[in-house]
Coordinates of C-alpha atoms and ligand atoms in Angstrom, one line a residue:
X1 CA -16.8 9.9 21.1
X2 CA -14.1 9.3 18.6
X3 CA -14.6 5.6 17.5
X4 CA -10.9 5.5 16.5
X5 CA -9.9 5.5 20.1
X6 CA -10.8 1.8 20.3
X7 CA -8.6 0.8 17.4
X8 CA -5.9 -1.5 18.9
X9 CA -2.4 0.0 18.4
X10 CA -0.2 -1.8 16.0
X11 CA 1.9 -3.6 18.7
X12 CA 3.4 -6.2 16.4
X13 CA 6.4 -7.7 18.3
X14 CA 9.0 -7.1 15.7
X15 CA 10.0 -3.4 16.1
X16 CA 11.3 -2.4 12.7
X17 CA 14.1 0.0 12.4
X18 CA 12.0 2.6 10.5
X19 CA 9.3 2.6 13.1
X20 CA 11.7 2.8 16.0
X21 CA 13.6 5.7 14.4
X22 CA 10.4 7.6 13.6
X23 CA 9.0 7.0 17.0
X24 CA 12.2 7.9 18.8
X25 CA 12.4 11.1 16.7
X26 CA 8.7 11.8 17.5
X27 CA 9.3 11.1 21.2
X28 CA 12.4 13.2 21.2
X29 CA 10.5 16.1 19.7
X30 CA 7.4 16.2 21.8
X31 CA 7.9 13.8 24.7
X32 CA 4.3 12.8 25.0
X33 CA 4.9 9.2 24.0
X34 CA 7.2 7.6 21.5
X35 CA 4.3 7.0 19.2
X36 CA 2.7 10.4 19.1
X37 CA 3.5 13.9 17.8
X38 CA 2.2 17.3 18.4
X39 CA 1.8 19.7 15.5
X40 CA 1.0 23.4 15.2
X41 CA -1.1 23.8 12.1
X42 CA -1.4 26.6 9.6
X43 CA 2.1 26.4 8.0
X44 CA 2.4 25.6 4.2
X45 CA 4.6 22.6 3.4
X46 CA 7.3 23.6 0.9
X47 CA 10.4 22.0 -0.4
X48 CA 11.6 18.7 -1.9
X49 CA 11.2 15.1 -0.8
X50 CA 12.4 12.0 -2.6
X51 CA 9.9 9.2 -3.0
X52 CA 11.4 5.7 -2.6
X53 CA 10.4 2.4 -4.0
X54 CA 6.7 1.4 -3.7
X55 CA 5.7 -0.3 -0.5
X56 CA 3.3 -2.4 -2.6
X57 CA 6.0 -3.6 -5.0
X58 CA 9.2 -3.9 -2.9
X59 CA 7.6 -6.3 -0.4
X60 CA 6.4 -8.5 -3.2
X61 CA 9.8 -8.3 -5.0
X62 CA 11.4 -9.6 -1.8
X63 CA 9.1 -12.6 -1.8
X64 CA 9.8 -13.2 -5.5
X65 CA 13.6 -13.5 -4.6
X66 CA 12.7 -16.7 -2.7
X67 CA 12.0 -18.3 -6.1
X68 CA 15.5 -17.6 -7.4
X69 CA 18.3 -20.2 -7.1
X70 CA 20.9 -17.4 -7.1
X71 CA 21.0 -14.1 -5.1
X72 CA 18.9 -11.1 -6.0
X73 CA 19.5 -7.3 -5.6
X74 CA 16.6 -4.9 -5.1
X75 CA 17.3 -1.2 -5.3
X76 CA 15.3 1.7 -3.7
X77 CA 13.9 -0.5 -0.9
X78 CA 11.9 1.9 1.4
X79 CA 12.9 1.8 5.1
X80 CA 9.3 1.0 6.3
X81 CA 8.0 -1.6 8.7
X82 CA 6.2 -3.6 6.0
X83 CA 9.6 -4.3 4.5
X84 CA 11.0 -5.2 7.8
X85 CA 8.2 -7.8 8.3
X86 CA 9.1 -9.4 5.0
X87 CA 12.8 -9.3 5.8
X88 CA 12.1 -11.1 9.1
X89 CA 10.1 -13.8 7.4
X90 CA 12.7 -14.4 4.7
X91 CA 15.4 -14.8 7.4
X92 CA 13.2 -17.2 9.3
X93 CA 13.2 -19.4 6.2
X94 CA 17.0 -19.2 5.9
X95 CA 17.4 -16.4 3.4
X96 CA 20.5 -14.3 4.0
X97 CA 19.4 -10.6 3.7
X98 CA 22.0 -7.8 3.5
X99 CA 21.2 -4.1 3.4
X100 CA 23.5 -1.8 1.5
X101 CA 23.6 1.9 1.1
X102 CA 20.7 3.9 -0.5
X103 CA 18.2 1.1 0.0
X104 CA 20.0 -1.6 -1.9
X105 CA 19.1 -5.0 -0.5
X106 CA 20.5 -8.4 -1.5
X107 CA 18.7 -11.7 -0.9
X108 CA 20.8 -15.0 -0.9
X109 CA 18.4 -17.9 -1.2
X110 CA 21.0 -20.6 -1.4
X111 CA 19.8 -22.3 1.8
X112 CA 16.0 -22.1 2.2
X113 CA 14.6 -24.2 5.1
X114 CA 11.3 -24.9 6.9
X115 CA 10.4 -22.7 9.8
X116 CA 8.3 -23.3 12.9
X117 CA 4.9 -21.6 13.1
X118 CA 5.8 -19.7 16.2
X119 CA 8.8 -18.1 14.4
X120 CA 6.7 -17.3 11.4
X121 CA 3.9 -15.8 13.5
X122 CA 6.4 -13.7 15.5
X123 CA 7.5 -12.0 12.3
X124 CA 4.2 -11.9 10.4
X125 CA 3.2 -8.7 12.2
X126 CA 0.3 -6.5 11.0
X127 CA 0.9 -7.4 7.3
X128 CA -0.9 -9.2 4.5
X129 CA 2.3 -10.1 2.7
X130 CA 2.8 -13.5 4.4
X131 CA 0.0 -15.0 2.2
X132 CA 2.2 -14.4 -0.9
X133 CA 4.9 -16.8 0.5
X134 CA 2.6 -19.8 -0.4
X135 CA 3.7 -20.4 -4.0
X136 CA 7.4 -19.8 -3.5
X137 CA 7.5 -22.0 -0.3
X138 CA 5.6 -24.8 -2.0
X139 CA 8.0 -24.8 -4.8
X140 CA 11.1 -24.6 -2.6
X141 CA 10.0 -26.7 0.4
X142 CA 6.8 -28.6 -0.7
X143 CA 5.0 -26.9 2.2
X144 CA 3.9 -23.5 3.6
X145 CA 2.6 -22.4 6.9
X146 CA 0.8 -19.0 6.9
X147 CA -0.4 -17.3 10.1
X148 CA -3.6 -15.2 10.2
X149 CA -3.0 -12.0 8.3
X150 CA -2.8 -8.4 9.5
X151 CA -3.1 -5.3 7.3
X152 CA -5.1 -2.0 7.6
X153 CA -8.6 -2.3 9.0
X154 CA -10.3 -1.0 5.9
X155 CA -12.5 -4.0 5.3
X156 CA -12.7 -7.8 5.9
X157 CA -9.6 -8.4 3.7
X158 CA -10.5 -12.1 2.9
X159 CA -8.1 -14.4 1.1
X160 CA -10.6 -16.7 -0.6
X161 CA -9.4 -15.8 -4.1
X162 CA -5.8 -16.7 -3.0
X163 CA -6.8 -20.1 -1.6
X164 CA -9.1 -21.0 -4.5
X165 CA -6.2 -20.3 -6.9
X166 CA -3.7 -22.3 -4.9
X167 CA -6.1 -25.3 -4.9
X168 CA -6.4 -25.0 -8.7
X169 CA -2.6 -25.4 -8.9
X170 CA -2.9 -28.6 -6.9
X171 CA -2.1 -27.3 -3.4
X172 CA -3.8 -28.9 -0.4
X173 CA -5.0 -26.2 2.0
X174 CA -5.5 -27.1 5.6
X175 CA -7.0 -24.4 7.9
X176 CA -5.9 -24.6 11.5
X177 CA -6.5 -22.4 14.6
X178 CA -3.0 -20.9 14.0
X179 CA -3.5 -20.1 10.3
X180 CA -3.2 -22.3 7.2
X181 CA -0.9 -25.2 6.3
X182 CA -0.4 -25.9 2.6
X183 CA 1.3 -28.9 0.9
X184 CA 1.5 -29.9 -2.8
X185 CA 1.7 -33.8 -2.8
X186 CA 1.6 -34.0 -6.6
X187 CA 3.5 -30.8 -7.3
X188 CA 2.0 -27.6 -8.7
X189 CA 0.5 -27.6 -12.2
X190 CA -0.5 -24.8 -14.5
X191 CA -4.3 -23.9 -14.2
X192 CA -7.1 -21.9 -15.7
X193 CA -8.0 -19.3 -13.1
X194 CA -10.6 -16.5 -13.4
X195 CA -10.7 -14.0 -10.5
X196 CA -14.1 -12.9 -9.4
X197 CA -12.6 -9.4 -8.9
X198 CA -9.2 -8.0 -10.3
X199 CA -7.5 -8.5 -6.9
X200 CA -4.0 -7.2 -6.7
X201 CA -2.9 -9.7 -4.1
X202 CA -4.6 -12.7 -5.8
X203 CA -3.0 -11.7 -9.1
X204 CA 0.4 -11.7 -7.3
X205 CA -0.4 -15.0 -5.7
X206 CA -1.0 -16.6 -9.1
X207 CA 2.1 -15.0 -10.7
X208 CA 4.4 -16.2 -7.8
X209 CA 3.0 -19.7 -8.0
X210 CA 2.6 -20.1 -11.8
X211 CA 6.1 -19.2 -12.8
X212 CA 7.5 -22.5 -11.5
X213 CA 4.4 -24.7 -12.0
X214 CA 4.4 -27.4 -14.6
X215 CA 2.6 -26.2 -17.8
X216 CA 0.7 -23.1 -18.7
X217 CA -1.5 -20.9 -16.4
X218 CA -4.1 -18.6 -17.8
X219 CA -5.3 -15.9 -15.4
X220 CA -8.5 -14.0 -16.3
X221 CA -9.7 -10.8 -14.8
X222 CA -6.3 -10.1 -13.5
X223 CA -5.1 -6.9 -11.8
X224 CA -2.8 -4.9 -14.0
X225 CA -1.7 -2.1 -11.6
X226 CA 1.8 -0.7 -12.3
X227 CA 3.1 -2.6 -9.3
X228 CA 1.9 -5.8 -10.9
X229 CA 3.6 -5.0 -14.2
X230 CA 6.8 -4.2 -12.2
X231 CA 6.6 -7.6 -10.5
X232 CA 6.1 -9.3 -13.9
X233 CA 9.3 -7.5 -15.1
X234 CA 11.2 -8.8 -12.1
X235 CA 9.9 -12.4 -12.8
X236 CA 10.9 -12.1 -16.4
X237 CA 14.4 -11.0 -15.4
X238 CA 14.5 -14.2 -13.3
X239 CA 13.7 -16.4 -16.3
X240 CA 9.9 -16.6 -16.2
X241 CA 7.7 -16.5 -19.4
X242 CA 4.8 -14.2 -18.9
X243 CA 2.6 -12.4 -21.4
X244 CA -0.1 -9.7 -20.5
X245 CA -2.9 -10.2 -23.1
X246 CA -5.7 -7.7 -23.8
X247 CA -8.8 -7.8 -21.5
X248 CA -6.8 -8.4 -18.3
X249 CA -5.7 -11.9 -19.2
X250 CA -2.2 -13.0 -18.1
X251 CA -0.5 -16.1 -19.5
X252 CA 2.4 -17.8 -17.6
X253 CA 4.4 -20.7 -18.9
X254 CA 6.0 -22.5 -16.0
X255 CA 9.8 -23.0 -16.1
X256 CA 12.1 -25.4 -14.2
X257 CA 14.5 -22.9 -12.8
X258 CA 14.6 -19.2 -11.9
X259 CA 17.7 -17.1 -11.2
X260 CA 18.1 -14.1 -9.0
X261 CA 17.3 -10.6 -10.3
X262 CA 18.7 -7.1 -10.1
X263 CA 15.9 -4.5 -10.1
X264 CA 15.1 -0.9 -9.1
X265 CA 11.7 -0.8 -7.5
X266 CA 8.9 1.3 -9.1
X267 CA 8.4 4.6 -7.2
X268 CA 5.6 4.7 -4.7
X269 CA 2.5 6.2 -6.4
X270 CA 0.5 6.3 -3.2
X271 CA 3.2 8.4 -1.5
X272 CA 3.3 10.8 -4.5
X273 CA -0.5 11.3 -4.3
X274 CA -0.2 11.8 -0.5
X275 CA 2.4 14.6 -0.8
X276 CA 0.5 16.2 -3.7
X277 CA -2.6 16.4 -1.6
X278 CA -0.5 17.7 1.3
X279 CA 0.7 20.6 -0.9
X280 CA -2.9 21.5 -1.8
X281 CA -4.2 21.2 1.8
X282 CA -1.5 23.3 3.4
X283 CA -1.3 25.8 0.4
X284 CA 2.3 24.7 -0.1
X285 CA 4.6 23.7 -2.9
X286 CA 6.3 20.3 -2.9
X287 CA 8.7 18.8 -5.5
X288 CA 8.4 15.0 -5.3
X289 CA 11.7 13.6 -6.7
X290 CA 11.3 10.3 -8.4
X291 CA 7.6 10.7 -9.3
X292 CA 6.7 9.8 -12.9
X293 CA 3.7 11.1 -15.0
X294 CA 2.8 7.8 -16.8
X295 CA 1.7 5.9 -13.6
X296 CA 0.0 9.0 -12.1
X297 CA -2.1 10.2 -15.0
X298 CA -5.5 9.6 -13.5
X299 CA -4.5 11.2 -10.3
X300 CA -3.1 14.2 -12.1
X301 CA -6.3 14.7 -14.1
X302 CA -8.4 14.8 -10.8
X303 CA -5.7 17.0 -9.1
X304 CA -6.1 19.5 -12.0
X305 CA -9.9 19.5 -11.8
X306 CA -9.7 20.2 -8.0
X307 CA -7.6 23.2 -8.8
X308 CA -4.1 21.9 -8.0
X309 CA -1.1 22.8 -10.1
X310 CA 1.6 20.4 -11.2
X311 CA 4.7 20.6 -13.3
X312 CA 6.2 17.4 -14.8
X313 CA 10.0 17.5 -14.7
X314 CA 12.6 14.9 -15.8
X315 CA 13.4 13.8 -12.2
X316 CA 10.0 14.3 -10.5
X317 CA 6.8 16.3 -10.3
X318 CA 6.2 19.6 -8.6
X319 CA 2.8 20.1 -6.9
X320 CA 1.5 23.3 -5.6
X321 CA -1.6 25.3 -4.6
X322 CA -1.8 28.1 -7.3
X323 CA -4.2 30.2 -5.2
X324 CA -7.9 30.7 -5.8
X325 CA -10.7 28.5 -4.7
X326 CA -10.4 24.7 -4.8
X327 CA -13.3 23.1 -6.8
X328 CA -15.5 20.1 -5.8
X329 CA -15.3 16.9 -7.8
X330 CA -17.0 13.5 -8.1
X331 CA -14.6 10.6 -7.9
X332 CA -15.2 6.8 -8.1
X333 CA -12.3 4.6 -6.9
X334 CA -11.5 1.7 -9.3
X335 CA -8.9 -0.7 -10.3
X336 CA -6.1 0.5 -12.6
X337 CA -6.1 2.7 -14.7
X338 CA -8.9 4.1 -12.6
X339 CA -8.6 6.3 -9.5
X340 CA -6.8 4.2 -6.9
X341 CA -8.6 3.6 -3.6
X342 CA -5.4 4.5 -1.8
X343 CA -5.5 8.0 -3.2
X344 CA -8.9 9.1 -2.0
X345 CA -8.1 9.5 1.7
X346 CA -5.4 12.3 1.4
X347 CA -7.3 14.0 -1.4
X348 CA -10.5 14.1 0.7
X349 CA -8.7 16.4 3.1
X350 CA -8.2 18.9 0.2
X351 CA -11.9 18.4 -0.8
X352 CA -12.9 19.7 2.7
X353 CA -11.4 23.0 1.5
X354 CA -13.2 23.0 -1.9
X355 CA -16.1 25.4 -2.5
X356 CA -19.0 23.1 -3.0
X357 CA -20.1 19.5 -2.6
X358 CA -17.8 16.6 -3.6
X359 CA -18.6 12.9 -3.8
X360 CA -16.2 10.1 -3.4
X361 CA -17.6 6.7 -4.3
X362 CA -15.4 3.9 -2.8
X363 CA -15.9 0.7 -4.7
X364 CA -12.8 -1.4 -3.6
X365 CA -13.1 -1.6 0.2
X366 CA -16.1 -1.7 2.5
X367 CA -14.7 0.5 5.2
X368 CA -12.3 3.0 3.8
X369 CA -13.8 6.2 5.2
X370 CA -13.1 5.5 8.9
X371 CA -10.6 8.4 8.9
X372 CA -13.5 10.9 8.2
X373 CA -14.7 10.7 11.8
X374 CA -11.6 12.5 13.1
X375 CA -11.8 15.0 10.2
X376 CA -15.3 15.8 11.2
X377 CA -14.2 16.4 14.8
X378 CA -11.7 18.9 13.4
X379 CA -14.6 20.8 11.7
X380 CA -14.9 19.0 8.3
X381 CA -18.4 18.2 6.9
X382 CA -18.2 14.6 5.6
X383 CA -21.2 12.3 5.4
X384 CA -20.6 8.6 4.6
X385 CA -23.4 6.7 3.0
X386 CA -23.1 3.0 3.4
X387 CA -25.0 2.1 0.3
X388 CA -22.7 3.8 -2.2
X389 CA -24.1 5.3 -5.3
X390 CA -26.8 4.0 -7.7
X391 CA -25.2 1.4 -10.1
X392 CA -24.5 2.3 -13.7
X393 CA -22.3 0.4 -16.3
X394 CA -18.7 0.3 -15.0
X395 CA -15.4 -1.5 -15.6
X396 CA -16.0 -3.8 -12.7
X397 CA -19.4 -5.2 -11.6
X398 CA -20.9 -3.3 -8.7
X399 CA -20.5 -5.1 -5.3
X400 CA -23.0 -4.7 -2.4
X401 CA -20.7 -3.1 0.1
X402 CA -19.7 0.1 -1.7
X403 CA -19.8 3.4 0.1
X404 CA -20.0 7.1 -0.8
X405 CA -18.6 10.1 1.1
X406 CA -20.2 13.5 0.5
X407 CA -17.8 16.3 1.4
X408 CA -19.1 19.8 1.7
X409 CA -16.7 22.7 1.8
X410 CA -15.0 24.9 2.5
X411 CA -14.9 24.2 6.2
X412 CA -12.3 25.6 8.7
X413 CA -10.3 22.8 10.3
X414 CA -9.2 23.2 14.0
X415 CA -6.7 21.1 15.9
X416 CA -7.8 18.0 17.7
X417 CA -6.4 14.9 19.5
X418 CA -6.4 12.2 16.8
X419 CA -5.8 8.4 16.9
X420 CA -4.6 7.1 13.6
X421 CA -6.8 4.2 12.3
X422 CA -4.9 3.0 9.3
X423 CA -2.0 3.8 7.0
X424 CA -3.6 6.1 4.4
X425 CA -6.2 7.5 6.7
X426 CA -3.4 8.3 9.1
X427 CA -1.6 10.4 6.5
X428 CA -4.9 12.3 5.9
X429 CA -5.0 13.1 9.6
X430 CA -1.4 14.4 9.5
X431 CA -2.1 16.8 6.6
X432 CA -5.4 17.9 8.2
X433 CA -3.5 18.7 11.4
X434 CA -0.8 20.5 9.4
X435 CA -3.5 22.8 7.8
X436 CA -5.8 23.1 10.8
X437 CA -5.8 26.2 13.1
X438 CA -4.2 25.4 16.4
X439 CA -2.5 22.4 17.8
X440 CA -3.2 18.7 17.2
X441 CA -1.8 15.6 19.0
X442 CA -1.6 12.6 16.7
X443 CA -1.1 9.2 18.3
X444 CA -0.5 5.7 16.9
X445 CA 2.0 7.1 14.5
X446 CA 3.6 3.7 14.1
X447 CA 0.9 2.7 11.6
X448 CA 2.0 5.5 9.3
X449 CA 5.6 4.3 9.4
X450 CA 4.4 1.0 7.9
X451 CA 4.1 2.7 4.6
X452 CA 5.8 6.2 4.7
X453 CA 9.6 6.1 5.0
X454 CA 11.0 8.6 7.6
X455 CA 7.7 10.5 7.7
X456 CA 8.8 12.7 10.6
X457 CA 12.1 13.8 8.8
X458 CA 10.3 14.5 5.6
X459 CA 7.6 16.6 7.3
X460 CA 10.2 18.5 9.2
X461 CA 12.2 19.1 6.0
X462 CA 9.0 20.6 4.4
X463 CA 8.5 23.0 7.3
X464 CA 6.0 21.2 9.5
X465 CA 5.8 22.9 12.9
X466 CA 6.3 20.3 15.6
X467 CA 5.9 21.2 19.2
X468 CA 9.1 20.3 21.0
X469 CA 9.6 18.8 24.4
X470 CA 10.4 20.9 27.4
Ligands
EPZ1 C1 -3.4 -4.2 -2.3 O1 -4.1 -4.8 -1.3 C2 -2.6 -3.0 -1.7 N1 -1.8 -3.6 -0.6 C3 -3.6 -2.0 -1.1 O2 -2.9 -1.0 -0.5 C4 -4.5 -1.5 -2.2 O3 -5.4 -0.6 -1.7 C5 -5.2 -2.7 -2.9 O4 -4.2 -3.6 -3.4 C6 -6.0 -2.3 -4.1 O5 -5.2 -1.6 -5.1 C7 -0.7 -4.2 -0.9 O6 -0.3 -4.4 -2.0 C8 0.1 -4.8 0.3 P1 -7.0 -6.6 -3.4 P2 -4.8 -6.2 -1.6 O7 -6.8 -8.0 -3.2 O8 -4.0 -7.0 -2.5 C9 -11.3 -8.2 -2.2 C10 -2.1 0.5 1.1 O9 -2.6 1.4 1.8 N2 -10.7 -9.6 -2.0 O10 -6.9 -5.9 -4.7 O11 -5.2 -6.8 -0.3 C11 -10.8 -7.3 -1.1 O12 -11.6 -7.5 0.1 C12 -2.9 -0.8 0.9 O13 -1.0 0.5 0.6 C13 -11.5 -10.7 -1.8 O14 -12.7 -10.6 -1.7 O15 -6.1 -5.7 -2.4 C14 -11.1 -6.0 -1.7 O16 -12.5 -5.7 -1.5 C15 -4.3 -0.7 1.4 N3 -10.9 -11.9 -1.7 C16 -10.8 -6.2 -3.1 O17 -10.8 -7.6 -3.3 C17 -9.5 -12.1 -1.8 O18 -9.1 -13.2 -1.7 C18 -9.5 -5.6 -3.5 O19 -8.5 -6.3 -2.8 C19 -8.7 -10.9 -2.0 C20 -9.3 -9.7 -2.2

């Protein structure tokens, strides 16, 4: 029995344009339901796709606009449902959002006002981004109301680091049955904060709160992913004073006023890694326009070890399967500059085709191999060990919920009916179906539209063989 079948579909009330478009296209093609597609596998993906701004930067940059007294312009905003969720929330708080050509969005924050919980909840959707509104709303309104969060089911996804940090700034956190209410009766003051783990979200929480707090904030054990550095660049453009010290320490001097910014979002590293893996799995050749080497170096090293070929060009990176056997590897996911946890799912599909035994040790989330069930039903041989691998000195202290997947290949994948469990796992199912022998039906495609812009169009442009209606 495929355990994925019980995963509740992402039925968040706000239907974003991206999701609707992709679903309508999907429905038009195969007619099964608007949220599922049918694919004939075995065709290599070849051609060019343009990667847009990073889902995990653009959404935070939109929240940062709330801190500016004047309008902001963000370029390369991806047309994905996570972005639509943040747009809905900003508009609930009175921000005027306008979308221009080629993903250029403007945010006019001249009139920011309180919102009712029901309105906030209606727009929060299956996203974790609402928690990042705390600092900006406390600065602008003196209060913040955050509903319970969504996000991919890849672990417990707690927010204790966020709430502990906000309390250190002087916020009063009141948990209610609807979510959390925050106030700052004495304003927000700079604080000394040390994160128990270099959490991306908690680092963003501290940055978005500290920039307008009174005094200096020292953040220790911070995340320093490229998306964090891009958010720091945006905040600096707005007037913030932030320095990134050695040893993951970030210093922020609070200022009295921030202006709007103009910024082109960093490209989406996770999307690049996904398409690179797709080229390998389908024995294809994909040029990813907009991909840059610097932020992808760790991935490129592993890609080369597996046997993938890539060519760094000025305006992107070409990824292809050069022929020959793929080789097994041992990977441990880590914080930047390690191998990102978001990269392991699509690459594991390629490892099912490698000649030998690969090991992927997941150290960031406690349930990030859920997608392997469907791959095993398609013929893969993936064994997930709940206890992870024996500890040895590492960048980040070992935590007791790590896991390891043992992938034995090569295995022949055959088509199956698949229910997509989460965003990155869903992309893995897609590329497995594209490379499998026979037909696959993939449902709950809406989750994939959360993070991959116009996924159906891009797959079709690369030669994916969809089964058409009628
Ligand atoms: C961000 O999630 C990304 N999401 C994730 O991408 C990414 O996998 C992750 O960072 C790690 O790089 C967005 O930016 C929207 P964390 P985030 O806080 O911020 C624990 C995707 O597919 N933790 O770095 O939620 C947490 O449980 C998504 O695009 C606490 O314990 O990740 C996890 O074990 C998936 N308490 C670890 O830290 C907290 O308060 C890392 O989480 C916060 C986090």
